PDB file of C-alpha atoms and ligand atoms in Angstrom:
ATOM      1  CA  UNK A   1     161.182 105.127  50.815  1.00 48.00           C
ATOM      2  CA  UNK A   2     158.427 102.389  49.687  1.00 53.00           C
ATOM      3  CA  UNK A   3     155.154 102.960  50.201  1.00 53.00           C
ATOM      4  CA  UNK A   4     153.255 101.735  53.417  1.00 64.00           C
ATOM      5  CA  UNK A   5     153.876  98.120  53.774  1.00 63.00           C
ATOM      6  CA  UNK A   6     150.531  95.635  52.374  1.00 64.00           C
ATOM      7  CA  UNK A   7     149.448  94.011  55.975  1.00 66.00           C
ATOM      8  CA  UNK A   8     147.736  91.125  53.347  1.00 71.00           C
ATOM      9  CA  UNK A   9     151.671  89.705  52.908  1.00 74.00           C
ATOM     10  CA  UNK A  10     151.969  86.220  53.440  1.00 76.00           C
ATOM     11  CA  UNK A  11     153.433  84.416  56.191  1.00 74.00           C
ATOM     12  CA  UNK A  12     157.010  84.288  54.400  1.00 73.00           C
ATOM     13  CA  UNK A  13     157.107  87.506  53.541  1.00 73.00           C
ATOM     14  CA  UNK A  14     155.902  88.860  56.549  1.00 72.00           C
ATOM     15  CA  UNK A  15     158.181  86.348  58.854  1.00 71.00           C
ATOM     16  CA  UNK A  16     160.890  88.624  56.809  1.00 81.00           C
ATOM     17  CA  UNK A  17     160.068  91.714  57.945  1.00 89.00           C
ATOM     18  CA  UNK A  18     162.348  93.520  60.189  1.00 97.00           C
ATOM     19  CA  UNK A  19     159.906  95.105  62.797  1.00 98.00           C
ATOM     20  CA  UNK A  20     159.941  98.279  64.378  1.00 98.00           C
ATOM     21  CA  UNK A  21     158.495  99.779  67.273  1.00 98.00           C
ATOM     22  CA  UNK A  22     158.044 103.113  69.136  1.00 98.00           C
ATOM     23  CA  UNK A  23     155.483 104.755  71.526  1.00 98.00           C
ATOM     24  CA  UNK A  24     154.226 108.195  72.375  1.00 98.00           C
ATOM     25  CA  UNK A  25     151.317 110.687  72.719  1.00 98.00           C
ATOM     26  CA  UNK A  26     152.048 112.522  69.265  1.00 98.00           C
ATOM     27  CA  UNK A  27     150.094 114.982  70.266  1.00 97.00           C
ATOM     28  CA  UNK A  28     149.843 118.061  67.531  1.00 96.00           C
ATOM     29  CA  UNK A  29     152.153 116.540  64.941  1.00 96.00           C
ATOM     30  CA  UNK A  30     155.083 118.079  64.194  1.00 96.00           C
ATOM     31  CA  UNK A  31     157.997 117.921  62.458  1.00 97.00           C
ATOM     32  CA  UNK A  32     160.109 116.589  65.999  1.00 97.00           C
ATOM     33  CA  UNK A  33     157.676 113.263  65.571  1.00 98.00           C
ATOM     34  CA  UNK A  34     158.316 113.164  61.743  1.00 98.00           C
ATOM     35  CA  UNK A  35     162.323 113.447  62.224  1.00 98.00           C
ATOM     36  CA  UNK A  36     161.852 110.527  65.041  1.00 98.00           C
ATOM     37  CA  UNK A  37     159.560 108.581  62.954  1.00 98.00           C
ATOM     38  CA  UNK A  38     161.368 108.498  59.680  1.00 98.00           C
ATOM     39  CA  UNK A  39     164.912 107.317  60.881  1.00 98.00           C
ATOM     40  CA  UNK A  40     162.689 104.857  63.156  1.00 98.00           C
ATOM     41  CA  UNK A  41     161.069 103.655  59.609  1.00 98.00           C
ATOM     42  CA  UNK A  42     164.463 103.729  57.959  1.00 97.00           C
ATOM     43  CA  UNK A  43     166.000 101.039  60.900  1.00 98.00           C
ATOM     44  CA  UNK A  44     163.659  98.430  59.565  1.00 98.00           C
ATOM     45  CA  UNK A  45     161.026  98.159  56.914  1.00 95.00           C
ATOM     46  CA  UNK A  46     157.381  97.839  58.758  1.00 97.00           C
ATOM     47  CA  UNK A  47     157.228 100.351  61.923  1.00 98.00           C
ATOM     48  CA  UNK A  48     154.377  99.926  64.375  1.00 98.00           C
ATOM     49  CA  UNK A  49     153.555 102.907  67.086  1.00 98.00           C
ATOM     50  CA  UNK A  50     152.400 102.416  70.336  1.00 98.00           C
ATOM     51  CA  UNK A  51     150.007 105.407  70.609  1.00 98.00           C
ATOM     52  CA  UNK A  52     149.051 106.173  73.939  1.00 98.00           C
ATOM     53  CA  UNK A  53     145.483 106.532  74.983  1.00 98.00           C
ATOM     54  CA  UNK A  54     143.828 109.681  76.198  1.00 98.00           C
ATOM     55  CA  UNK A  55     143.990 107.123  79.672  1.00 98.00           C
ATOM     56  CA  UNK A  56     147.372 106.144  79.688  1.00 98.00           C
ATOM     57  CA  UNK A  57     148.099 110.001  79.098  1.00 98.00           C
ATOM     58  CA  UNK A  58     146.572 110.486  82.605  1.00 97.00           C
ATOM     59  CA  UNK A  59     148.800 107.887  84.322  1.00 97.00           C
ATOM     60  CA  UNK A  60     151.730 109.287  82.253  1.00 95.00           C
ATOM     61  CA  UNK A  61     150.831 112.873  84.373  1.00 95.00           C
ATOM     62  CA  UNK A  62     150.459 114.224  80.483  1.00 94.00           C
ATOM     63  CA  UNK A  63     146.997 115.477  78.566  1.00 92.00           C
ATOM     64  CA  UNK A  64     146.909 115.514  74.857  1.00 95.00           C
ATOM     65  CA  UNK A  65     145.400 118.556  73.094  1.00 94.00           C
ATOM     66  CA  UNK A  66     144.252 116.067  70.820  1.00 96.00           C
ATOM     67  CA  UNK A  67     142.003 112.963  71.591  1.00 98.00           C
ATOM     68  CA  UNK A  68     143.251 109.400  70.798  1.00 98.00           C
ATOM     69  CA  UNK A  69     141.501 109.157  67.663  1.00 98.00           C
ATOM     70  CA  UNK A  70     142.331 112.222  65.730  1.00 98.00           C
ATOM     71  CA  UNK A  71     146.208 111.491  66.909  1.00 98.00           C
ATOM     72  CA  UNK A  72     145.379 108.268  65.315  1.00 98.00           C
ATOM     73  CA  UNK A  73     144.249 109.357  62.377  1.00 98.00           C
ATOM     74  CA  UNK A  74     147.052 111.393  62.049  1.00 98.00           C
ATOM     75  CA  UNK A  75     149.590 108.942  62.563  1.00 98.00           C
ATOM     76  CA  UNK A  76     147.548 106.312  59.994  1.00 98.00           C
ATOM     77  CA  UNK A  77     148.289 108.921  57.116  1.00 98.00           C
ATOM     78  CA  UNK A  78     151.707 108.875  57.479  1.00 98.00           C
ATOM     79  CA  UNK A  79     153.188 107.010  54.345  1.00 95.00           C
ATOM     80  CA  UNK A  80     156.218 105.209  56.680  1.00 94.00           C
ATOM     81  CA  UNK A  81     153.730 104.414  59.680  1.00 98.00           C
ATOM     82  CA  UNK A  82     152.359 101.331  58.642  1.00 98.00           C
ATOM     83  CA  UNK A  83     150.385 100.494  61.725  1.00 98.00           C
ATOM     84  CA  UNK A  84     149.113 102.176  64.857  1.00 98.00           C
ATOM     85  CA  UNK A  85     148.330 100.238  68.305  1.00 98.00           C
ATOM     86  CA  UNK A  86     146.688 102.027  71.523  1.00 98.00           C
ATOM     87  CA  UNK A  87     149.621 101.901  74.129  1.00 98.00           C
ATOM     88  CA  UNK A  88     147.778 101.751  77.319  1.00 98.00           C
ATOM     89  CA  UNK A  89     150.534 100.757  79.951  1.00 97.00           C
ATOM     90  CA  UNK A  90     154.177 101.190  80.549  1.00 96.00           C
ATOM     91  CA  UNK A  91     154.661  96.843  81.037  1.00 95.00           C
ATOM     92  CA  UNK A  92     153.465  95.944  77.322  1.00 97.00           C
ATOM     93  CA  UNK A  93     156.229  97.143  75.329  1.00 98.00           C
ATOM     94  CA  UNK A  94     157.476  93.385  76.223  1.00 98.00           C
ATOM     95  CA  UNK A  95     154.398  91.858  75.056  1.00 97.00           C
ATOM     96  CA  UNK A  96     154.140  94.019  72.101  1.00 98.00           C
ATOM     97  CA  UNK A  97     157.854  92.970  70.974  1.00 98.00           C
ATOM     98  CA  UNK A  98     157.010  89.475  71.480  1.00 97.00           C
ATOM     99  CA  UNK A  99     153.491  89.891  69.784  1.00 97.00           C
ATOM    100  CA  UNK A 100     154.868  91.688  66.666  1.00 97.00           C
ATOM    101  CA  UNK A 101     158.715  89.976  66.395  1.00 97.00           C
ATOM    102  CA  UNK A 102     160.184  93.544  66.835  1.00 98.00           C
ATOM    103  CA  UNK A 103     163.509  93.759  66.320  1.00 97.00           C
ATOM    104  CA  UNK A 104     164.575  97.005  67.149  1.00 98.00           C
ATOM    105  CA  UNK A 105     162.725  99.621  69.389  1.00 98.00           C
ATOM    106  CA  UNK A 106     163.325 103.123  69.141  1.00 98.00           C
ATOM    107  CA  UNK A 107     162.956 106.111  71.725  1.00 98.00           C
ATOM    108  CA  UNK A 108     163.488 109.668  71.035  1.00 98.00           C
ATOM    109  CA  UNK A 109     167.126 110.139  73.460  1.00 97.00           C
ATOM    110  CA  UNK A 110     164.869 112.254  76.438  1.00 96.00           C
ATOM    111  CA  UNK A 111     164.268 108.408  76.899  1.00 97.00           C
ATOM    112  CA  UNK A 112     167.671 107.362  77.136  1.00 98.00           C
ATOM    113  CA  UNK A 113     168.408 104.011  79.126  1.00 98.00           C
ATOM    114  CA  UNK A 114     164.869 103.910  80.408  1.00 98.00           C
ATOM    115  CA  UNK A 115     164.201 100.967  78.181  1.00 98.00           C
ATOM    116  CA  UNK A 116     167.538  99.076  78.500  1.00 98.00           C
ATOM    117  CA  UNK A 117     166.053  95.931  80.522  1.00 98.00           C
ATOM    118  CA  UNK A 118     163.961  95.417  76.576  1.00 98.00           C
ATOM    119  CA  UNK A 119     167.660  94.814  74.959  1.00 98.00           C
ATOM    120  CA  UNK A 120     167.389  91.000  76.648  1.00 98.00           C
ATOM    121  CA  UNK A 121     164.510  91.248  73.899  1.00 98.00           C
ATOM    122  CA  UNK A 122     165.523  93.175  70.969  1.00 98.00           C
ATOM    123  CA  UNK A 123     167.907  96.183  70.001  1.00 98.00           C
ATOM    124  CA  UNK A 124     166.934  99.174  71.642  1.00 98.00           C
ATOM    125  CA  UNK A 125     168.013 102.648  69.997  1.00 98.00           C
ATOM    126  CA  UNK A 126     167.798 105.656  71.468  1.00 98.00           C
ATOM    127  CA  UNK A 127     167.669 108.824  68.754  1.00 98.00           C
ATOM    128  CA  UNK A 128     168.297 112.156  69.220  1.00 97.00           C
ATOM    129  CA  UNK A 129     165.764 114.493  69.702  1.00 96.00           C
ATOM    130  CA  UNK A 130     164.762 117.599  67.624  1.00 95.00           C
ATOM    131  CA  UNK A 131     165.724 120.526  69.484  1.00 94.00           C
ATOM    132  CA  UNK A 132     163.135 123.652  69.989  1.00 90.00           C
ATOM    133  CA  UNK A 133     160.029 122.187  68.909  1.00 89.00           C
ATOM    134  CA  UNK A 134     157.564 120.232  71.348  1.00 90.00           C
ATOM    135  CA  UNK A 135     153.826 119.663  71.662  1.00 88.00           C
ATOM    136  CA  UNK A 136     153.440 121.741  74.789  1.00 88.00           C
ATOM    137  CA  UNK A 137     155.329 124.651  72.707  1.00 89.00           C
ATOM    138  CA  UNK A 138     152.450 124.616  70.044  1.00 87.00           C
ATOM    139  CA  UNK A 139     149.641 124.518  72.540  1.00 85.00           C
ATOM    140  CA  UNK A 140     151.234 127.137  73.950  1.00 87.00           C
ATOM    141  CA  UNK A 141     150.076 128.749  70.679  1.00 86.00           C
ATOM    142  CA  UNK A 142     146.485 127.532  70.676  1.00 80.00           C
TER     143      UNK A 142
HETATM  144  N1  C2G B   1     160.407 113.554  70.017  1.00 90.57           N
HETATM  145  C1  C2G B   1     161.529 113.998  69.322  1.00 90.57           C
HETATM  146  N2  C2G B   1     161.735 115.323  69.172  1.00 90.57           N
HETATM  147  C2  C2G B   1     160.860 116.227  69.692  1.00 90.57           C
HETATM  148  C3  C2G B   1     159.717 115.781  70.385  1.00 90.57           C
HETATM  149  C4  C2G B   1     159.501 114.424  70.529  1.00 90.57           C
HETATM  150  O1  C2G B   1     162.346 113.185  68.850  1.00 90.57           O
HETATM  151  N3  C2G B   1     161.104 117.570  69.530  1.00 90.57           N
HETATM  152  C5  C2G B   1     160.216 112.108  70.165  1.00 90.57           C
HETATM  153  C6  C2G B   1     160.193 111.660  71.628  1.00 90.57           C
HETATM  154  O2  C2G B   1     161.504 111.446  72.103  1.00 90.57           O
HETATM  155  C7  C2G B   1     159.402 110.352  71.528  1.00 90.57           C
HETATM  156  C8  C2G B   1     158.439 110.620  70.356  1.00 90.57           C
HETATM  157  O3  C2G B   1     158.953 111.753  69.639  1.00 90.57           O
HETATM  158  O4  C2G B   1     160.263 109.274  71.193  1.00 90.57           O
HETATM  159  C9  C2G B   1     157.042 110.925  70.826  1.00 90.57           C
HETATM  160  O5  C2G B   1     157.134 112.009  71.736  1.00 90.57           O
HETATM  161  P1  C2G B   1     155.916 112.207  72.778  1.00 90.57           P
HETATM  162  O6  C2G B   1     154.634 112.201  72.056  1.00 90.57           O
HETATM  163  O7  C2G B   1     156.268 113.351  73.680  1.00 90.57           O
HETATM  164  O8  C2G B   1     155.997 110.840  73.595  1.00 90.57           O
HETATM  165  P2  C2G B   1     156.203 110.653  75.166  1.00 90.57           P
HETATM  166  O9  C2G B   1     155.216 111.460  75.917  1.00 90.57           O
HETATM  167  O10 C2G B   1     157.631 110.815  75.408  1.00 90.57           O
HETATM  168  O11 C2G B   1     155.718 109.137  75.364  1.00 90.57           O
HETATM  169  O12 C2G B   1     156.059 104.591  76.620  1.00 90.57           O
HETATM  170  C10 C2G B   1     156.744 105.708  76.067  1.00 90.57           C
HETATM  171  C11 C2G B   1     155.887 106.948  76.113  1.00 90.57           C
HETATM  172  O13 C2G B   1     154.598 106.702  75.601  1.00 90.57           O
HETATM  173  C12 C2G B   1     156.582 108.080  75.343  1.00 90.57           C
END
């Protein structure tokens, strides 16, 4: 796995790259994110994550243990993250793919044909979750 991608690449190299997407809460890191993230990092080679905002959360009917920025931060020091944008609606995953050329978006499979209308846009892959581990299970623990 290379290290996180240099966002000061030129315009070749950077036309190039085969973008990926994916959006969540990420609330509490754990190793169910990581698993998702990693095979998401391995379909391309720069992966962008749509991090929902403590606001979006509320319209998504879900609260994060964690505010925004601390999930953020999180996310940022993950080696095959290699950028992190606030997702703040459920419409701009169609902007976003146009914005960054994505060419593949990836959902863990509790998603699974939810995002088919994107594939007029770019590949969309559904993988499979990890089984008995979830954010609301930790805070459980809290
Ligand atoms: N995930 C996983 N295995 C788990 C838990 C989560 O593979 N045990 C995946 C989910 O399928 C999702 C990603 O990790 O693809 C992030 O999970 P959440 O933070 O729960 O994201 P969610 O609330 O599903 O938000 O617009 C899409 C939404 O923002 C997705």
């Amino acid at each position: 796995m290379r290290k996180k991608v240099d966002d000061r690449v030129g315009p070749a190299k950077r036309s190039r790259r085969r973008v990926v997407i994916t959006y969540g809460t990420y609330d509490m890191l754990h190793v169910g994110h990581i698993n998702l993230l990693r095979r998401a990092r391995n379909l391309g080679d720069y992966l962008i994550v749509g991090l929902s905002t403590d606001a979006f959360n509320t319209i998504k009917h879900k609260s994060a243990y964690q505010p925004y920025a601390h999930r953020r931060r999180l996310l940022e020091a993950l080696r095959f993250v290699d950028k992190v944008v606030p997702e703040r609606c459920w419409e701009q995953k169609t902007r976003d793919i146009k914005k960054f050329k994505a060419s593949v978006l990836v959902m863990g499979d509790d998603w699974k044909g939810e995002f088919d209308s994107l594939k007029k846009l770019c590949r969309v892959v559904y993988l499979k979750r990890t089984p008995s581990i979830s954010s609301t299970q930790l805070r459980a623990l809290t």
